[in-house]
mmCIF file of N, CA and C in Angstrom:
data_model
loop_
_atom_site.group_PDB
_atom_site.id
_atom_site.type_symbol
_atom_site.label_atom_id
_atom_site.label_comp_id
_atom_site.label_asym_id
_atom_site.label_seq_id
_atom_site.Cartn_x
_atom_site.Cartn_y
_atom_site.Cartn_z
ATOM 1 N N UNK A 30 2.371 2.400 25.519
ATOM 2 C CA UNK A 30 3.763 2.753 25.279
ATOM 3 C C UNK A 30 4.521 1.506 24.843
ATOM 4 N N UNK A 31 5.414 1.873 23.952
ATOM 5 C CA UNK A 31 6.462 0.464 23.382
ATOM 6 C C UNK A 31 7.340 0.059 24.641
ATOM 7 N N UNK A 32 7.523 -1.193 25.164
ATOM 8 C CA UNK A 32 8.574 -1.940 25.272
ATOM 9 C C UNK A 32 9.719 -1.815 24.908
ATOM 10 N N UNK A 33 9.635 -2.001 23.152
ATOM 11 C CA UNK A 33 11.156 -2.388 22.543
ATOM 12 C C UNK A 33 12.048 -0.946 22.124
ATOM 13 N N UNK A 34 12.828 -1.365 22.163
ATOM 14 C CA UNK A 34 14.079 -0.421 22.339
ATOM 15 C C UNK A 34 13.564 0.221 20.731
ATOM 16 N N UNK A 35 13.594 -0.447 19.771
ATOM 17 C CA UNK A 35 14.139 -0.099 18.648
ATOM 18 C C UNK A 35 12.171 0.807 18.516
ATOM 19 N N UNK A 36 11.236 0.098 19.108
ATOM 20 C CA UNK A 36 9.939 1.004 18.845
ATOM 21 C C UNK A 36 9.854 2.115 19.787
ATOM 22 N N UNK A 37 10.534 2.642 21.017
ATOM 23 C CA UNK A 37 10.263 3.372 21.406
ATOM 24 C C UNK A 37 11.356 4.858 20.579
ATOM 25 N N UNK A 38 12.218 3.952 19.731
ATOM 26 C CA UNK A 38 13.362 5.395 18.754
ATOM 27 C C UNK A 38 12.428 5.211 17.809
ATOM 28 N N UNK A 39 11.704 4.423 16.784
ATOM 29 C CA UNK A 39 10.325 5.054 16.405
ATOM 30 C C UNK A 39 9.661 6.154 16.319
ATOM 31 N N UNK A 40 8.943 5.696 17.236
ATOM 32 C CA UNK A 40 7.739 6.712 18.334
ATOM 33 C C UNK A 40 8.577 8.246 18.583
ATOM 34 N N UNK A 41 10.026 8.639 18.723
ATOM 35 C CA UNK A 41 10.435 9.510 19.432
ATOM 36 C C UNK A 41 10.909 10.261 17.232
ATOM 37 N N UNK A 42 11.406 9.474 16.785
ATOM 38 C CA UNK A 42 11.793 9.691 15.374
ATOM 39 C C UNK A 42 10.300 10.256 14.788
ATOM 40 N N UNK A 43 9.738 9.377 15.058
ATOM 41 C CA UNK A 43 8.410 9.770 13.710
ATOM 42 C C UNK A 43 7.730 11.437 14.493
ATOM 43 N N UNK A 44 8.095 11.732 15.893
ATOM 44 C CA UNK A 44 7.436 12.873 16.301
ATOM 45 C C UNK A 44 8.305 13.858 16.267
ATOM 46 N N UNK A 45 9.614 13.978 16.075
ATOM 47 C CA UNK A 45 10.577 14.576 15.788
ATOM 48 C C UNK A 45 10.397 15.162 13.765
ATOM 49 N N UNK A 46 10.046 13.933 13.237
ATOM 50 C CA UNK A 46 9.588 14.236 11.952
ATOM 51 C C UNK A 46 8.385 15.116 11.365
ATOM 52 N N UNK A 47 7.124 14.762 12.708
ATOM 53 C CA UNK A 47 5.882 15.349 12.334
ATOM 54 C C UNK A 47 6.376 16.484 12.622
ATOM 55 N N UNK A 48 6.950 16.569 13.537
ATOM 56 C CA UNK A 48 7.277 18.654 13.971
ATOM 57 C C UNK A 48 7.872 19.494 12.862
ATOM 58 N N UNK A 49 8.985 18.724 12.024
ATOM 59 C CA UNK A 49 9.618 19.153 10.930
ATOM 60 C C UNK A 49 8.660 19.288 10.026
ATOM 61 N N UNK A 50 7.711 18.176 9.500
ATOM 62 C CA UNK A 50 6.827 18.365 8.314
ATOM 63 C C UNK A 50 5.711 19.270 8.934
ATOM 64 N N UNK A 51 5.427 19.674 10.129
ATOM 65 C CA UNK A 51 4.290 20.658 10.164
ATOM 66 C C UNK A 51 4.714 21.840 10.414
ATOM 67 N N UNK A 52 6.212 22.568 10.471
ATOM 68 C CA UNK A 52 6.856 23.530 9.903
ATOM 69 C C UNK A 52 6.950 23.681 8.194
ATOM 70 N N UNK A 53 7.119 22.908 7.349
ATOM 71 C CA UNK A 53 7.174 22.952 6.013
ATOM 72 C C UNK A 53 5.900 23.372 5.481
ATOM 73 N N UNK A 54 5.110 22.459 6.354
ATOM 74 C CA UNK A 54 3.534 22.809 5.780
ATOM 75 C C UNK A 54 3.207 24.027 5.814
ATOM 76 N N UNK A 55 3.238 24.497 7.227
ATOM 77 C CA UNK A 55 2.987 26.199 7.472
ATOM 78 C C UNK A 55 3.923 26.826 6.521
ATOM 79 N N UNK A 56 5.027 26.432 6.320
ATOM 80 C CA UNK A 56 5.942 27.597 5.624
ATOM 81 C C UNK A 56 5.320 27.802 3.652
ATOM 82 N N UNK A 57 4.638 26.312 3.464
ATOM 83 C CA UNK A 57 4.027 26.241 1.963
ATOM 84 C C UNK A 57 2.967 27.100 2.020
ATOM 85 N N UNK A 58 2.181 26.832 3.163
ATOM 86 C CA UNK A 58 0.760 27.707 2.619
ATOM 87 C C UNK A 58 0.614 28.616 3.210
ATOM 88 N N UNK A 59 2.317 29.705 3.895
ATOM 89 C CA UNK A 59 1.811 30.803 4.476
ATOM 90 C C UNK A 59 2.394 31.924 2.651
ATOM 91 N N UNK A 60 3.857 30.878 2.009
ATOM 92 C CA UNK A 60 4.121 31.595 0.896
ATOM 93 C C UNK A 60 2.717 31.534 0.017
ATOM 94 N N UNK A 61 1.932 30.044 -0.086
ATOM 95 C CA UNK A 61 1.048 30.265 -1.462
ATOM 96 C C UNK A 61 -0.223 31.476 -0.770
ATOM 97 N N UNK A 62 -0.412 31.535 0.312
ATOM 98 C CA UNK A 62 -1.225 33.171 0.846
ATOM 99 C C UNK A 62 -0.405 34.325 0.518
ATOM 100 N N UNK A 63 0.562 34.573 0.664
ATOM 101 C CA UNK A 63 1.510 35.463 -0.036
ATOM 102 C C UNK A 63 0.848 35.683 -1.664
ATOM 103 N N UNK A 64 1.252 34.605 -2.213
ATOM 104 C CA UNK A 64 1.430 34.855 -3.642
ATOM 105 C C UNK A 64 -0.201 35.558 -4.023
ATOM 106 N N UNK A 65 -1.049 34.474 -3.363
ATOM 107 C CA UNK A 65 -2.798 35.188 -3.497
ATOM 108 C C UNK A 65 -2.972 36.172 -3.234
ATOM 109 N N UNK A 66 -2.030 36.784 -2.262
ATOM 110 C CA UNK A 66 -2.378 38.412 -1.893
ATOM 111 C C UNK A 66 -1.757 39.451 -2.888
ATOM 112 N N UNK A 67 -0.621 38.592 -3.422
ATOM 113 C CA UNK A 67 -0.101 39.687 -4.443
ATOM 114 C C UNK A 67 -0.367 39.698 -5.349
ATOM 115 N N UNK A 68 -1.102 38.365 -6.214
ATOM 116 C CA UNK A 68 -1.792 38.669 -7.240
ATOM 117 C C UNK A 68 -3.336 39.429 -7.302
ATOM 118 N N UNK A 69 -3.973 39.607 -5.915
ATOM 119 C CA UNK A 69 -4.808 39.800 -6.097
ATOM 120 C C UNK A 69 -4.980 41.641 -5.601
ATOM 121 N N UNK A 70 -3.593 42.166 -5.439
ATOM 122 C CA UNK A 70 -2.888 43.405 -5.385
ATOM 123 C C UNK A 70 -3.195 43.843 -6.634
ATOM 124 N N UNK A 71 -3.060 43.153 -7.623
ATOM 125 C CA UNK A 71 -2.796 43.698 -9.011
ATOM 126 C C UNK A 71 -1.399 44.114 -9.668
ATOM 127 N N UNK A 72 -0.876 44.453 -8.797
ATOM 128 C CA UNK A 72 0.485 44.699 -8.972
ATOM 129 C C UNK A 72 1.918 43.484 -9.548
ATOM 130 N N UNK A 73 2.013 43.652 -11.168
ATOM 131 C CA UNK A 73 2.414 42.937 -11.296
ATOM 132 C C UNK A 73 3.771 42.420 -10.934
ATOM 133 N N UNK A 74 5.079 43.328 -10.394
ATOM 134 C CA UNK A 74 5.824 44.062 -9.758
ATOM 135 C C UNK A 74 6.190 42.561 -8.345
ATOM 136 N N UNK A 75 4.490 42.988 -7.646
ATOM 137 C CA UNK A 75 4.823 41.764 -6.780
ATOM 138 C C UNK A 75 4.454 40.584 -6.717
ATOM 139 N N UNK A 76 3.980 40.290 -7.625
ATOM 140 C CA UNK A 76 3.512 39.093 -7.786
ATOM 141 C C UNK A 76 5.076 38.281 -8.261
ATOM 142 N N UNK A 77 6.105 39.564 -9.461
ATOM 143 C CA UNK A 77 6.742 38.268 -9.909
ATOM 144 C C UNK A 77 8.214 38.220 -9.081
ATOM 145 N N UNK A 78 8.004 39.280 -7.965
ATOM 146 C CA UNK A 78 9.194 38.984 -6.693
ATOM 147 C C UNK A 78 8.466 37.631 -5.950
ATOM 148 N N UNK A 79 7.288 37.500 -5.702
ATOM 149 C CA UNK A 79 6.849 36.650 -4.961
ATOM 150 C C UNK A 79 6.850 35.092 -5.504
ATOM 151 N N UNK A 80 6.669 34.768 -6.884
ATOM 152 C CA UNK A 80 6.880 33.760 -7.796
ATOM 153 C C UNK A 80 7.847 32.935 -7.843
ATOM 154 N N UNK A 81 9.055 33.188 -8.401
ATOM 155 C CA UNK A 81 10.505 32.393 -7.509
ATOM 156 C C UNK A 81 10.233 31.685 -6.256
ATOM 157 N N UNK A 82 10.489 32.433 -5.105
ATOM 158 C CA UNK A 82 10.459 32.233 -3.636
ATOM 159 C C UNK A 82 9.129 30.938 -3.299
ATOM 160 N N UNK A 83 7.932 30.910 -3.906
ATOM 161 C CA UNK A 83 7.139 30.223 -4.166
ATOM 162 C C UNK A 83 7.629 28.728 -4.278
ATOM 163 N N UNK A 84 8.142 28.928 -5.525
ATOM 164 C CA UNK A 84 7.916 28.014 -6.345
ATOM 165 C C UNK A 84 9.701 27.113 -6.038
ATOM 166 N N UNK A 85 10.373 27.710 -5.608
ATOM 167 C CA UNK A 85 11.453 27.140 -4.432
ATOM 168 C C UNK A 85 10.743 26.398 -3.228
ATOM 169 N N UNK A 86 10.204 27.376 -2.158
ATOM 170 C CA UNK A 86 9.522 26.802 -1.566
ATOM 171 C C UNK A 86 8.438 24.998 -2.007
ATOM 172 N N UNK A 87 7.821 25.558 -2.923
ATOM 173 C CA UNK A 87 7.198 24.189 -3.334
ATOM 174 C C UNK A 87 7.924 23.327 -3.348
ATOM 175 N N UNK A 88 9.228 23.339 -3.802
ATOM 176 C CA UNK A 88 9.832 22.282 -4.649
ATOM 177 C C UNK A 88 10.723 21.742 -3.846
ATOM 178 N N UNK A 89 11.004 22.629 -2.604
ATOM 179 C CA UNK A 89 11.690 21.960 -1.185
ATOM 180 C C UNK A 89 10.670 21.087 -0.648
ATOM 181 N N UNK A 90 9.385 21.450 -0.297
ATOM 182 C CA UNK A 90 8.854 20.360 0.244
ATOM 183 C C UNK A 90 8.576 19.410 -0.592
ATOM 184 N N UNK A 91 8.473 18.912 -1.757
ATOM 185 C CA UNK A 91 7.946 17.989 -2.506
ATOM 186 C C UNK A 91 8.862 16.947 -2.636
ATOM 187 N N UNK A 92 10.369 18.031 -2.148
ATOM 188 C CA UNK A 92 11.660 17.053 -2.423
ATOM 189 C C UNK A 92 11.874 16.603 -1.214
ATOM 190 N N UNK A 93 11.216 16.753 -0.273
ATOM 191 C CA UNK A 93 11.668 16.109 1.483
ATOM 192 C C UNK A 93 10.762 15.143 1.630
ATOM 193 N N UNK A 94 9.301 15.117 0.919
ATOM 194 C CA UNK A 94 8.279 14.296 0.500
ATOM 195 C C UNK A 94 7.632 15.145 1.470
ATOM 196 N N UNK A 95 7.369 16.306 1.905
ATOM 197 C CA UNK A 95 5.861 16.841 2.819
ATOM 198 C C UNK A 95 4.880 16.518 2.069
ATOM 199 N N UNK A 96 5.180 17.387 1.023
ATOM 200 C CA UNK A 96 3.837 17.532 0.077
ATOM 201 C C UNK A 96 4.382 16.410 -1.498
ATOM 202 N N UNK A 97 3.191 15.858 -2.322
ATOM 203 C CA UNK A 97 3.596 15.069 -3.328
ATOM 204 C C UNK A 97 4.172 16.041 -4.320
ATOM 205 N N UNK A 98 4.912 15.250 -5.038
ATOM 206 C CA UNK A 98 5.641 16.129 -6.030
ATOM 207 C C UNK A 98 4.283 16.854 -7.591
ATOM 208 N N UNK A 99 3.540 16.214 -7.532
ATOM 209 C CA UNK A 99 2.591 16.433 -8.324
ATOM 210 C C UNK A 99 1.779 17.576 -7.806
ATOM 211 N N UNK A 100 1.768 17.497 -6.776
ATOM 212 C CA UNK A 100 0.901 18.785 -6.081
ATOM 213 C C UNK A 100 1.600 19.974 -5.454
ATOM 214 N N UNK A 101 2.753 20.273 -5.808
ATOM 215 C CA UNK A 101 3.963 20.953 -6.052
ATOM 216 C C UNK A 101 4.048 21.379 -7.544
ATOM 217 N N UNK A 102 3.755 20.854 -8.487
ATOM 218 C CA UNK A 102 3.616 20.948 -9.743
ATOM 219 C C UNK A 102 2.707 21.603 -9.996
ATOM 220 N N UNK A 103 1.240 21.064 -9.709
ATOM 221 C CA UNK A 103 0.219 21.685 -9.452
ATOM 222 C C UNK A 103 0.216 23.429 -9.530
ATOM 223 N N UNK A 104 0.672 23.377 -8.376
ATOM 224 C CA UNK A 104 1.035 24.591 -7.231
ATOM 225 C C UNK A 104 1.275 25.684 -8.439
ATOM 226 N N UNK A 105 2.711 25.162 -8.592
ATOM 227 C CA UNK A 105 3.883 26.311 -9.679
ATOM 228 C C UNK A 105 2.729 26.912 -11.089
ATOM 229 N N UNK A 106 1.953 25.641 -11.208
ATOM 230 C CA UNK A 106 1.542 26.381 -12.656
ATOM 231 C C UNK A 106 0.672 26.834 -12.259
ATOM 232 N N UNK A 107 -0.381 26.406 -11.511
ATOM 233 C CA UNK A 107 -1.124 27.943 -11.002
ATOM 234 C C UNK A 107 -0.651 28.970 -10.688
ATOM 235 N N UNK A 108 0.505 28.884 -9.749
ATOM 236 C CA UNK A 108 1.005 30.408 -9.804
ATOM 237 C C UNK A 108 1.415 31.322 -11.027
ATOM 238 N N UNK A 109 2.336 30.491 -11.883
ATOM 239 C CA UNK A 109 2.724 30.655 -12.785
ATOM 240 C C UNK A 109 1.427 31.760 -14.262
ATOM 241 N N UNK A 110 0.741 30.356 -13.787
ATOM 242 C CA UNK A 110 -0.696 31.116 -14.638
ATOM 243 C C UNK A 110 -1.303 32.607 -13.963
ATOM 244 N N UNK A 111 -1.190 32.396 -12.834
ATOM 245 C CA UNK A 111 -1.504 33.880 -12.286
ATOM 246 C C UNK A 111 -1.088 34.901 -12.665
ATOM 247 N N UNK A 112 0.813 34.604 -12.421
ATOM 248 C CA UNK A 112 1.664 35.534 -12.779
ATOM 249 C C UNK A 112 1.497 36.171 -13.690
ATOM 250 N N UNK A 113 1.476 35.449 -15.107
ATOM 251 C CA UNK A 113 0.997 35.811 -16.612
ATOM 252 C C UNK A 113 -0.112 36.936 -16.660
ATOM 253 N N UNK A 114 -1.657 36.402 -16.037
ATOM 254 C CA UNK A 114 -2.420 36.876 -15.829
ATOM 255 C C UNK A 114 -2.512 38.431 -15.290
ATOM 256 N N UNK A 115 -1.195 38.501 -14.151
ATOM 257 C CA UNK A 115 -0.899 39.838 -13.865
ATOM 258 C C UNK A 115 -0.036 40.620 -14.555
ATOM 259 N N UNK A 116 0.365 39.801 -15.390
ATOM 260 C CA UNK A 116 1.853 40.864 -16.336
ATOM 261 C C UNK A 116 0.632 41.607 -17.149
ATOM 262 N N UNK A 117 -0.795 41.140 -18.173
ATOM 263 C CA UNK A 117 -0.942 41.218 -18.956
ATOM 264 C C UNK A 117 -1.825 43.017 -18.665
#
């Protein structure tokens, strides 16, 4: 355990943080299971209600730094490509 004043608000900050970023996390990859289930519905209908909400989602965590912004990017155009895939 820390001693110093300023390492034990640290220690209490950085676990206060992990709790926040392992809510974001769950909340990214319970939407990108969403989106897999609706594209793989067939239904193109829900796939492109589900697309938006996604791709918000992504772009909140990438902007709080959970996830990198590149792999947020990633993310969107796969979905994106899906989406297409289901309009057609």
């Amino acid at each position: 355990m820390a001693n110093i004043k300023s390492a034990q608000k640290n220690i209490r900050k950085s676990a206060a943080n992990a709790k926040r970023n392992r809510a974001v996390k769950s909340r990214v990859k319970s939407v990108a299971k969403a989106a897999k289930a609706a594209v793989a519905s067939g239904k193109a209908e829900a796939v492109k209600a589900v697309a938006p909400v996604c791709a918000s989602v992504f772009d909140k965590a990438a902007k709080s730094g959970v996830i990198h912004p590149n792999k947020a990017a990633r993310m969107k155009s796969r979905l994106a490509k899906a989406v297409n895939a289901a309009a057609k």
